[in-house]
Each structure stands twice: as structure tokens, then as C-alpha cells.
Tab-separated table of C-alpha atoms and ligand atoms in Angstrom:
chain	number	residue	atom	x	y	z
A	1	UNK	CA	120.956	73.244	199.130
A	2	UNK	CA	117.551	73.868	197.593
A	3	UNK	CA	114.999	71.111	197.282
A	4	UNK	CA	114.752	71.198	193.516
A	5	UNK	CA	111.797	68.911	192.972
A	6	UNK	CA	109.768	70.757	195.576
A	7	UNK	CA	110.721	74.057	193.965
A	8	UNK	CA	109.587	72.887	190.553
A	9	UNK	CA	106.258	71.562	191.828
A	10	UNK	CA	105.484	74.745	193.706
A	11	UNK	CA	106.438	76.971	190.807
A	12	UNK	CA	104.266	74.992	188.389
A	13	UNK	CA	101.292	74.981	190.722
A	14	UNK	CA	101.515	78.726	191.282
A	15	UNK	CA	101.936	79.408	187.571
A	16	UNK	CA	98.804	77.409	186.846
A	17	UNK	CA	96.909	79.479	189.436
A	18	UNK	CA	97.727	82.819	187.766
A	19	UNK	CA	94.562	84.294	186.202
A	20	UNK	CA	95.871	87.495	184.598
A	21	UNK	CA	98.984	89.100	183.229
A	22	UNK	CA	99.800	90.984	186.438
A	23	UNK	CA	99.818	87.718	188.436
A	24	UNK	CA	102.095	86.151	185.813
A	25	UNK	CA	104.549	89.030	186.129
A	26	UNK	CA	104.592	88.703	189.927
A	27	UNK	CA	105.235	84.959	189.540
A	28	UNK	CA	108.116	85.732	187.201
A	29	UNK	CA	109.719	88.075	189.702
A	30	UNK	CA	109.352	85.562	192.527
A	31	UNK	CA	111.176	82.826	190.640
A	32	UNK	CA	113.323	84.664	188.129
A	33	UNK	CA	113.881	88.138	189.631
A	34	UNK	CA	117.249	89.135	191.127
A	35	UNK	CA	116.364	87.324	194.343
A	36	UNK	CA	114.187	84.804	192.491
A	37	UNK	CA	114.108	81.292	193.880
A	38	UNK	CA	115.280	79.603	190.693
A	39	UNK	CA	118.106	82.091	190.286
A	40	UNK	CA	119.234	81.564	193.899
A	41	UNK	CA	119.000	77.778	193.523
A	42	UNK	CA	121.283	78.014	190.492
A	43	UNK	CA	123.775	80.106	192.424
A	44	UNK	CA	123.909	77.446	195.154
A	45	UNK	CA	125.604	74.987	192.833
A	46	UNK	CA	128.973	76.065	194.316
A	47	UNK	CA	127.955	74.902	197.763
A	48	UNK	CA	126.939	71.431	196.615
A	49	UNK	CA	129.397	68.617	197.496
A	50	UNK	CA	131.591	67.924	194.475
A	51	UNK	CA	130.211	64.420	193.807
A	52	UNK	CA	126.602	65.741	193.570
A	53	UNK	CA	127.424	69.038	191.889
A	54	UNK	CA	127.083	67.863	188.302
A	55	UNK	CA	123.697	66.203	188.806
A	56	UNK	CA	122.431	69.215	190.787
A	57	UNK	CA	123.570	71.695	188.165
A	58	UNK	CA	121.971	69.739	185.333
A	59	UNK	CA	118.690	69.372	187.202
A	60	UNK	CA	118.602	73.062	188.193
A	61	UNK	CA	119.165	74.107	184.586
A	62	UNK	CA	116.503	71.763	183.287
A	63	UNK	CA	114.013	73.200	185.760
A	64	UNK	CA	114.985	76.723	184.777
A	65	UNK	CA	114.499	76.084	181.030
A	66	UNK	CA	111.224	74.274	181.459
A	67	UNK	CA	109.792	76.934	183.807
A	68	UNK	CA	110.782	79.718	181.403
A	69	UNK	CA	109.077	77.866	178.551
A	70	UNK	CA	105.980	77.336	180.664
A	71	UNK	CA	105.921	81.018	181.650
A	72	UNK	CA	106.311	82.239	178.046
A	73	UNK	CA	103.516	79.936	176.930
A	74	UNK	CA	101.233	81.085	179.746
A	75	UNK	CA	101.900	84.740	178.911
A	76	UNK	CA	100.993	84.286	175.250
A	77	UNK	CA	97.857	82.384	176.168
A	78	UNK	CA	96.833	84.995	178.696
A	79	UNK	CA	97.202	87.787	176.111
A	80	UNK	CA	94.988	85.893	173.689
A	81	UNK	CA	92.417	85.336	176.391
A	82	UNK	CA	92.505	89.018	177.370
A	83	UNK	CA	91.895	90.004	173.761
A	84	UNK	CA	88.999	87.576	173.481
A	85	UNK	CA	87.523	88.877	176.721
A	86	UNK	CA	87.699	92.486	175.570
A	87	UNK	CA	86.307	91.642	172.115
A	88	UNK	CA	83.290	89.870	173.530
A	89	UNK	CA	82.748	92.484	176.254
A	90	UNK	CA	82.886	95.460	173.861
A	91	UNK	CA	80.804	93.806	171.205
A	92	UNK	CA	82.836	94.794	168.140
A	93	UNK	CA	80.654	94.822	165.035
A	94	UNK	CA	82.976	93.840	162.239
A	95	UNK	CA	80.247	94.471	159.670
A	96	UNK	CA	80.254	98.242	160.333
A	97	UNK	CA	81.780	100.257	157.466
A	98	UNK	CA	85.271	101.559	158.206
A	99	UNK	CA	86.175	105.203	158.594
A	100	UNK	CA	87.062	106.498	155.162
A	101	UNK	CA	89.976	108.851	154.650
A	102	UNK	CA	88.936	111.764	152.442
A	103	UNK	CA	90.859	111.497	149.181
A	104	UNK	CA	92.532	114.545	147.715
A	105	UNK	CA	93.031	115.116	144.022
A	106	UNK	CA	94.857	117.391	141.635
A	107	UNK	CA	93.429	120.860	141.123
A	108	UNK	CA	91.607	121.171	137.817
A	109	UNK	CA	94.177	123.763	136.701
A	110	UNK	CA	97.049	121.414	137.457
A	111	UNK	CA	95.312	118.725	135.422
A	112	UNK	CA	94.822	121.006	132.440
A	113	UNK	CA	98.405	122.266	132.679
A	114	UNK	CA	99.668	118.690	132.626
A	115	UNK	CA	97.466	117.890	129.665
A	116	UNK	CA	98.908	120.899	127.839
A	117	UNK	CA	102.492	119.915	128.782
A	118	UNK	CA	101.814	116.416	127.448
A	119	UNK	CA	100.584	117.659	124.099
A	120	UNK	CA	103.522	120.007	123.619
A	121	UNK	CA	105.962	117.381	124.834
A	122	UNK	CA	104.713	115.162	122.001
A	123	UNK	CA	105.358	118.064	119.625
A	124	UNK	CA	108.953	118.365	120.883
A	125	UNK	CA	108.591	121.338	123.233
A	126	UNK	CA	110.452	121.496	126.543
A	127	UNK	CA	109.238	123.355	129.630
A	128	UNK	CA	111.132	126.480	130.653
A	129	UNK	CA	110.361	128.058	134.023
A	130	UNK	CA	110.691	131.799	134.114
A	131	UNK	CA	110.434	134.196	137.064
A	132	UNK	CA	107.184	135.781	138.241
A	133	UNK	CA	108.825	138.928	139.584
A	134	UNK	CA	110.197	140.777	136.601
A	135	UNK	CA	111.737	144.090	135.719
A	136	UNK	CA	110.152	146.683	133.494
A	137	UNK	CA	112.920	146.156	130.962
A	138	UNK	CA	112.110	142.499	130.342
A	139	UNK	CA	108.340	142.654	130.801
A	140	UNK	CA	107.976	145.596	128.386
A	141	UNK	CA	110.999	147.295	126.851
A	142	UNK	CA	112.827	144.307	125.422
A	143	UNK	CA	109.474	143.132	124.064
A	144	UNK	CA	109.377	146.266	121.969
A	145	UNK	CA	107.319	148.384	124.337
A	146	UNK	CA	109.385	151.429	125.323
A	147	UNK	CA	108.146	153.593	128.216
A	148	UNK	CA	104.910	155.390	127.295
A	149	UNK	CA	104.215	152.974	124.459
A	150	UNK	CA	100.428	152.928	124.180
A	151	UNK	CA	100.412	149.134	124.025
A	152	UNK	CA	101.363	149.091	127.690
A	153	UNK	CA	97.755	149.976	128.375
A	154	UNK	CA	96.884	146.395	127.419
A	155	UNK	CA	98.402	145.322	130.737
A	156	UNK	CA	97.493	147.048	133.972
A	157	UNK	CA	100.517	146.352	136.048
A	158	UNK	CA	101.284	145.634	139.696
A	159	UNK	CA	104.426	147.597	140.507
A	160	UNK	CA	106.498	146.958	143.622
A	161	UNK	CA	107.969	149.630	145.900
A	162	UNK	CA	111.301	149.049	144.153
A	163	UNK	CA	111.296	151.187	140.979
A	164	UNK	CA	111.276	149.085	137.818
A	165	UNK	CA	110.412	145.832	139.622
A	166	UNK	CA	106.965	144.438	138.912
A	167	UNK	CA	104.880	141.274	138.790
A	168	UNK	CA	104.935	139.950	135.258
A	169	UNK	CA	101.761	140.763	133.368
A	170	UNK	CA	102.267	137.939	130.910
A	171	UNK	CA	104.693	135.056	130.321
A	172	UNK	CA	106.226	136.765	127.270
A	173	UNK	CA	109.248	138.219	129.169
A	174	UNK	CA	110.297	134.571	129.551
A	175	UNK	CA	110.995	134.659	125.783
A	176	UNK	CA	113.868	137.042	126.449
A	177	UNK	CA	115.306	134.856	129.213
A	178	UNK	CA	115.224	131.680	127.094
A	179	UNK	CA	116.694	133.392	124.058
A	180	UNK	CA	119.555	134.931	126.016
A	181	UNK	CA	120.275	131.603	127.648
A	182	UNK	CA	120.150	129.416	124.544
A	183	UNK	CA	121.263	131.750	121.718
A	184	UNK	CA	122.350	130.819	119.034
A	185	UNK	CA	120.761	127.371	119.455
A	186	UNK	CA	117.321	126.623	118.006
A	187	UNK	CA	114.525	126.869	120.584
A	188	UNK	CA	111.324	124.932	121.118
A	189	UNK	CA	109.885	125.611	124.572
A	190	UNK	CA	106.697	126.363	126.444
A	191	UNK	CA	106.791	128.739	129.414
A	192	UNK	CA	103.980	128.113	131.870
A	193	UNK	CA	103.254	130.070	135.002
A	194	UNK	CA	101.384	132.626	137.031
A	195	UNK	CA	100.833	136.186	135.784
A	196	UNK	CA	99.363	139.216	137.522
A	197	UNK	CA	97.297	142.149	136.349
A	198	UNK	CA	95.696	144.949	138.237
A	199	UNK	CA	92.174	144.416	137.011
A	200	UNK	CA	88.651	144.687	138.240
A	201	UNK	CA	87.760	141.170	139.289
A	202	UNK	CA	84.860	139.811	137.273
A	203	UNK	CA	83.593	136.455	136.118
A	204	UNK	CA	86.029	136.706	133.187
A	205	UNK	CA	89.134	138.233	134.766
A	206	UNK	CA	91.185	137.772	137.902
A	207	UNK	CA	94.248	139.624	139.159
A	208	UNK	CA	96.132	136.346	139.113
A	209	UNK	CA	95.983	133.758	136.349
A	210	UNK	CA	98.102	131.233	134.537
A	211	UNK	CA	99.485	131.522	131.043
A	212	UNK	CA	101.290	129.120	128.783
A	213	UNK	CA	103.673	130.830	126.398
A	214	UNK	CA	105.195	129.017	123.446
A	215	UNK	CA	108.377	129.927	121.608
A	216	UNK	CA	110.063	128.302	118.631
A	217	UNK	CA	113.152	129.757	116.974
A	218	UNK	CA	115.204	128.374	114.121
A	219	UNK	CA	116.667	129.237	110.776
A	220	UNK	CA	113.517	128.593	108.752
A	221	UNK	CA	110.526	128.846	111.095
A	222	UNK	CA	107.471	130.178	109.277
A	223	UNK	CA	103.859	131.085	109.880
A	224	UNK	CA	102.970	127.656	108.481
A	225	UNK	CA	104.803	126.066	111.414
A	226	UNK	CA	102.865	128.251	113.836
A	227	UNK	CA	99.614	127.301	112.168
A	228	UNK	CA	100.400	123.598	112.158
A	229	UNK	CA	101.535	123.592	115.774
A	230	UNK	CA	98.485	125.432	117.055
A	231	UNK	CA	96.075	123.346	114.984
A	232	UNK	CA	97.629	120.121	116.236
A	233	UNK	CA	97.437	121.426	119.785
A	234	UNK	CA	93.813	122.569	119.560
A	235	UNK	CA	92.658	119.318	117.994
A	236	UNK	CA	94.435	117.255	120.651
A	237	UNK	CA	92.884	119.307	123.457
A	238	UNK	CA	89.395	119.960	122.103
A	239	UNK	CA	88.829	117.100	119.681
A	240	UNK	CA	89.936	116.021	116.220
A	241	UNK	CA	87.055	117.640	114.393
A	242	UNK	CA	87.786	121.177	115.698
A	243	UNK	CA	88.455	123.897	113.147
A	244	UNK	CA	90.989	126.615	113.836
A	245	UNK	CA	90.687	130.204	112.593
A	246	UNK	CA	93.395	132.855	112.492
A	247	UNK	CA	92.531	136.524	112.687
A	248	UNK	CA	94.954	139.332	112.177
A	249	UNK	CA	95.737	141.206	115.378
A	250	UNK	CA	98.366	143.338	117.071
A	251	UNK	CA	101.025	142.666	119.693
A	252	UNK	CA	104.168	144.822	119.904
A	253	UNK	CA	106.421	141.747	120.166
A	254	UNK	CA	105.111	139.824	117.152
A	255	UNK	CA	104.853	140.758	113.500
A	256	UNK	CA	102.573	139.729	111.978
A	257	UNK	CA	100.318	139.099	114.965
A	258	UNK	CA	97.253	136.904	115.058
A	259	UNK	CA	94.527	135.759	117.364
A	260	UNK	CA	93.453	132.139	117.236
A	261	UNK	CA	89.862	130.950	117.464
A	262	UNK	CA	88.383	127.485	117.469
A	263	UNK	CA	84.895	126.674	116.269
A	264	UNK	CA	82.546	125.508	118.975
A	265	UNK	CA	80.344	122.408	118.502
A	266	UNK	CA	76.972	123.674	117.321
A	267	UNK	CA	75.103	120.972	119.210
A	268	UNK	CA	76.440	122.265	122.540
A	269	UNK	CA	73.532	124.062	124.232
A	270	UNK	CA	76.035	126.638	125.546
A	271	UNK	CA	77.444	127.330	122.084
A	272	UNK	CA	75.464	130.480	121.441
A	273	UNK	CA	76.225	132.036	124.801
A	274	UNK	CA	79.936	131.107	124.751
A	275	UNK	CA	80.569	132.292	121.205
A	276	UNK	CA	78.180	135.241	121.390
A	277	UNK	CA	76.436	133.839	118.362
A	278	UNK	CA	79.542	133.762	116.148
A	279	UNK	CA	80.330	130.040	116.515
A	280	UNK	CA	84.001	130.891	117.210
A	281	UNK	CA	85.943	131.159	120.463
A	282	UNK	CA	89.240	132.907	121.010
A	283	UNK	CA	91.879	130.674	122.629
A	284	UNK	CA	95.192	132.518	122.267
A	285	UNK	CA	97.310	135.336	120.885
A	286	UNK	CA	100.275	134.519	118.663
A	287	UNK	CA	102.540	135.701	115.886
A	288	UNK	CA	105.992	135.674	114.356
A	289	UNK	CA	108.605	136.944	116.806
A	290	UNK	CA	109.309	140.619	116.027
A	291	UNK	CA	112.826	141.235	114.597
A	292	UNK	CA	113.556	143.690	117.421
A	293	UNK	CA	112.683	141.042	119.993
A	294	UNK	CA	114.863	138.473	118.219
A	295	UNK	CA	117.717	140.973	118.313
A	296	UNK	CA	117.124	141.687	122.007
A	297	UNK	CA	117.383	137.966	122.636
A	298	UNK	CA	120.715	137.826	120.797
A	299	UNK	CA	119.494	136.322	117.520
A	300	UNK	CA	120.153	137.750	114.076
A	301	UNK	CA	116.764	138.393	112.395
A	302	UNK	CA	118.490	137.995	109.019
A	303	UNK	CA	119.327	134.388	109.868
A	304	UNK	CA	116.733	133.413	112.440
A	305	UNK	CA	112.981	133.509	112.655
A	306	UNK	CA	110.493	132.258	115.165
A	307	UNK	CA	106.927	132.092	116.326
A	308	UNK	CA	105.380	132.714	119.739
A	309	UNK	CA	101.967	132.210	121.248
A	310	UNK	CA	100.351	132.820	124.601
A	311	UNK	CA	97.204	131.350	126.063
A	312	UNK	CA	95.315	131.377	129.335
A	313	UNK	CA	94.716	127.808	130.472
A	314	UNK	CA	91.950	128.940	132.838
A	315	UNK	CA	90.001	130.301	129.898
A	316	UNK	CA	90.607	127.062	128.080
A	317	UNK	CA	89.448	125.040	131.081
A	318	UNK	CA	86.316	127.174	131.260
A	319	UNK	CA	85.559	126.285	127.670
A	320	UNK	CA	86.308	122.625	128.103
A	321	UNK	CA	84.139	122.181	131.201
A	322	UNK	CA	81.590	124.980	130.673
A	323	UNK	CA	82.711	126.851	133.824
A	324	UNK	CA	81.167	130.301	133.838
A	325	UNK	CA	83.158	132.097	136.548
A	326	UNK	CA	86.967	132.380	136.492
A	327	UNK	CA	87.005	133.294	140.195
A	328	UNK	CA	86.135	129.706	141.067
A	329	UNK	CA	89.680	128.575	140.232
A	330	UNK	CA	91.369	130.172	143.221
A	331	UNK	CA	88.292	130.380	145.447
A	332	UNK	CA	89.211	127.139	147.239
A	333	UNK	CA	85.624	125.948	147.329
A	334	UNK	CA	85.700	122.182	147.642
A	335	UNK	CA	82.234	121.883	146.078
A	336	UNK	CA	83.770	123.259	142.873
A	337	UNK	CA	87.085	121.423	143.077
A	338	UNK	CA	85.443	118.047	143.723
A	339	UNK	CA	83.774	118.087	140.328
A	340	UNK	CA	86.993	117.410	138.459
B	401	LIG	N1	101.578	137.998	125.903
B	401	LIG	C1	100.331	138.110	125.213
B	401	LIG	C2	99.241	138.407	126.246
B	401	LIG	O1	99.463	138.335	127.409
B	401	LIG	C3	99.990	136.877	124.445
B	401	LIG	C4	100.961	136.609	123.330
B	401	LIG	C5	102.071	135.827	123.551
B	401	LIG	C6	100.772	137.141	122.060
B	401	LIG	C7	102.980	135.568	122.520
B	401	LIG	C8	101.639	136.882	121.040
B	401	LIG	C9	102.747	136.099	121.272
B	401	LIG	O2	98.131	138.717	125.901
């Protein structure tokens, strides 16, 4: 039968003598491990004469609980002390500035695209995503450009090794996809996305660029609607006081076709250079959807009419922020990207 009071005194004295965590753990094993003294003393309760058994058991349990509590307390205290020791030894300077995490941001093109989406959303236009890999039929023929049509020269095209499969040269083929999907419903969508042209890369042209196409079709859509929509858009993006000018132009898939200019603030020191002295800047091509294109989309040109426009948001961004080289957009130069 273990001498309980001696056991408790010894255990307490040894616990008090522990000076680090390792010593505490060794103490714990000695008294509470598989062969630990307290554990063995508890097991001995069966050997105690029946009249003393109850008192022995109660005392052994009390000692066990109180030693465990003392050990837990000592362990917590020792950890705090260890932390204090290491803090004072390593001389942490809490006044030093922290390490900053570099913050990313949206690409300037993404920001402009979202601004454009927002404006057209307010005007009731939904976004329609159309494919970037197209076929010749949709990119040209159904847009009223049969093979060998001279207008095809307006777009130098990347062809793939599969005959008739190409990278879209503009977002206009998306018009055909939306029309065929939604006909005979009215349409009011914008079609944003990447386009590709085989061009000499200069400060004003890249082989890859974004476009935002617009398409509205209904039973009484007129040129006045086109004009109103584009004017509202331009004034939201460039400022309320902007004037919009429409010039007659030519696209095979619109009739009549126009090009849209905005006037440039005369007090801008870049105005002369940007507008080549004219005071006007081209921002998009547009027109009334050609009857043949309407028909190719499934609509009856006798009943339906529509307008379409197409713009290059990179060009627009260049105007808005006076960026003079279009190659900066996909150049991945952080010094450029950080400015927006
Ligand atoms: N697709 C034409 C281009 O790439 C722009 C355009 C779109 C013109 C819609 C008229 C109507 O230049």
C-alpha cells in the first residue's frame, strides 16, 4: 500500500523544481505515465483492507486531481515564461513596419470593359458571349461578304490549318449567333471579346485586341435609336458635354453605315495631336443591320429592323487616359499597369 501523503509531498516538491518544459514532461511521465507512481497507487486500491479501502480511494483520487491541476498550471506558466524569455532575448522591435503584401488590381482593360458593361446595362443591353474561333461562313459570308468580296481586305485574317476555320477578325459574327438563337424575339445585347488580325504591330494596332459589338433588333428600330444610344453611351463614358458626330461610311453588313466621332476637349494639350487638328476622334463603326444579314439571322427584313455598332475598347482607353502605344495593354509591364 502506497504512502499517499509522502507521494503527494514528493510529487509537489519535484514539480516545483522543474525549470523547463522538458523537465515538466519527464515529471508527468514519472507520476502519470503507464507505470507512473500515482497511477500505480490508484491501482493498489484493490489490495487495501476493505475497511480502509474507501478512505484510501478517496484520498488517492484527490491527490491525482490536485496534481494534474498543478501540472497543467505549471505547464501554462512555463510556456508564458519561455515566450517572455525568447522575446527579451531576441529583442523584437514592435515599432518596425510590417511586411506589406503587394496588392494586385484589375487590368485597365478589364476596368474599362466593366465600365462599358455598366453603361449598356443601364440602357437595357445584356451581355452575349460569342466564340473566338469562328468559321469563314459566320465571320464573312453570312455578314454579306461572299468569298473574294473586296471588303474582306479590311480584315487580314489568321486562318487555322483546318480549312474554313479562323480566328474571328471582329465581334460581328456574334450577331449571327445571337439572332439565330433568339429569333424572332427582339434583341438588345452587347458582345464583348477578343479579336485577332494579322497586322503589322505598331503603336496603333496589335494582332490581338478587344471589341465590344452592340446589336438591337425589333419591329421599329431606327437610325434615331442608334444615334440616341451611342450619344448616351459616349456622354456617360467621356463626359456630359461631349458632342457626337456621325459620318457616312461603308460596312458590308450595315446599310446605311456610319462612323462615329466625338469632339475632343480643346483645352486638352494633347487635343491637336490626338485629333490630327480636326477636333474630332473616331470611336466606332455602326449602322443599320443589312437586310441580308437580318435574313441570315432568321429575321424578316420586312417586319424587323435593327442597328449594330462595334468599337475597340483599347482605343477608347487610349483616348480616356492619353495612352500613346496600344502594345502596352498586353505587354505585362507592371510600371504601366500600376498607373490605373
Ligand atoms: N465589325 C466592324 C469592324 O470590325 C465594326 C462594326 C460593327 C461596324 C458593327 C458596323 C456595325 O470594324
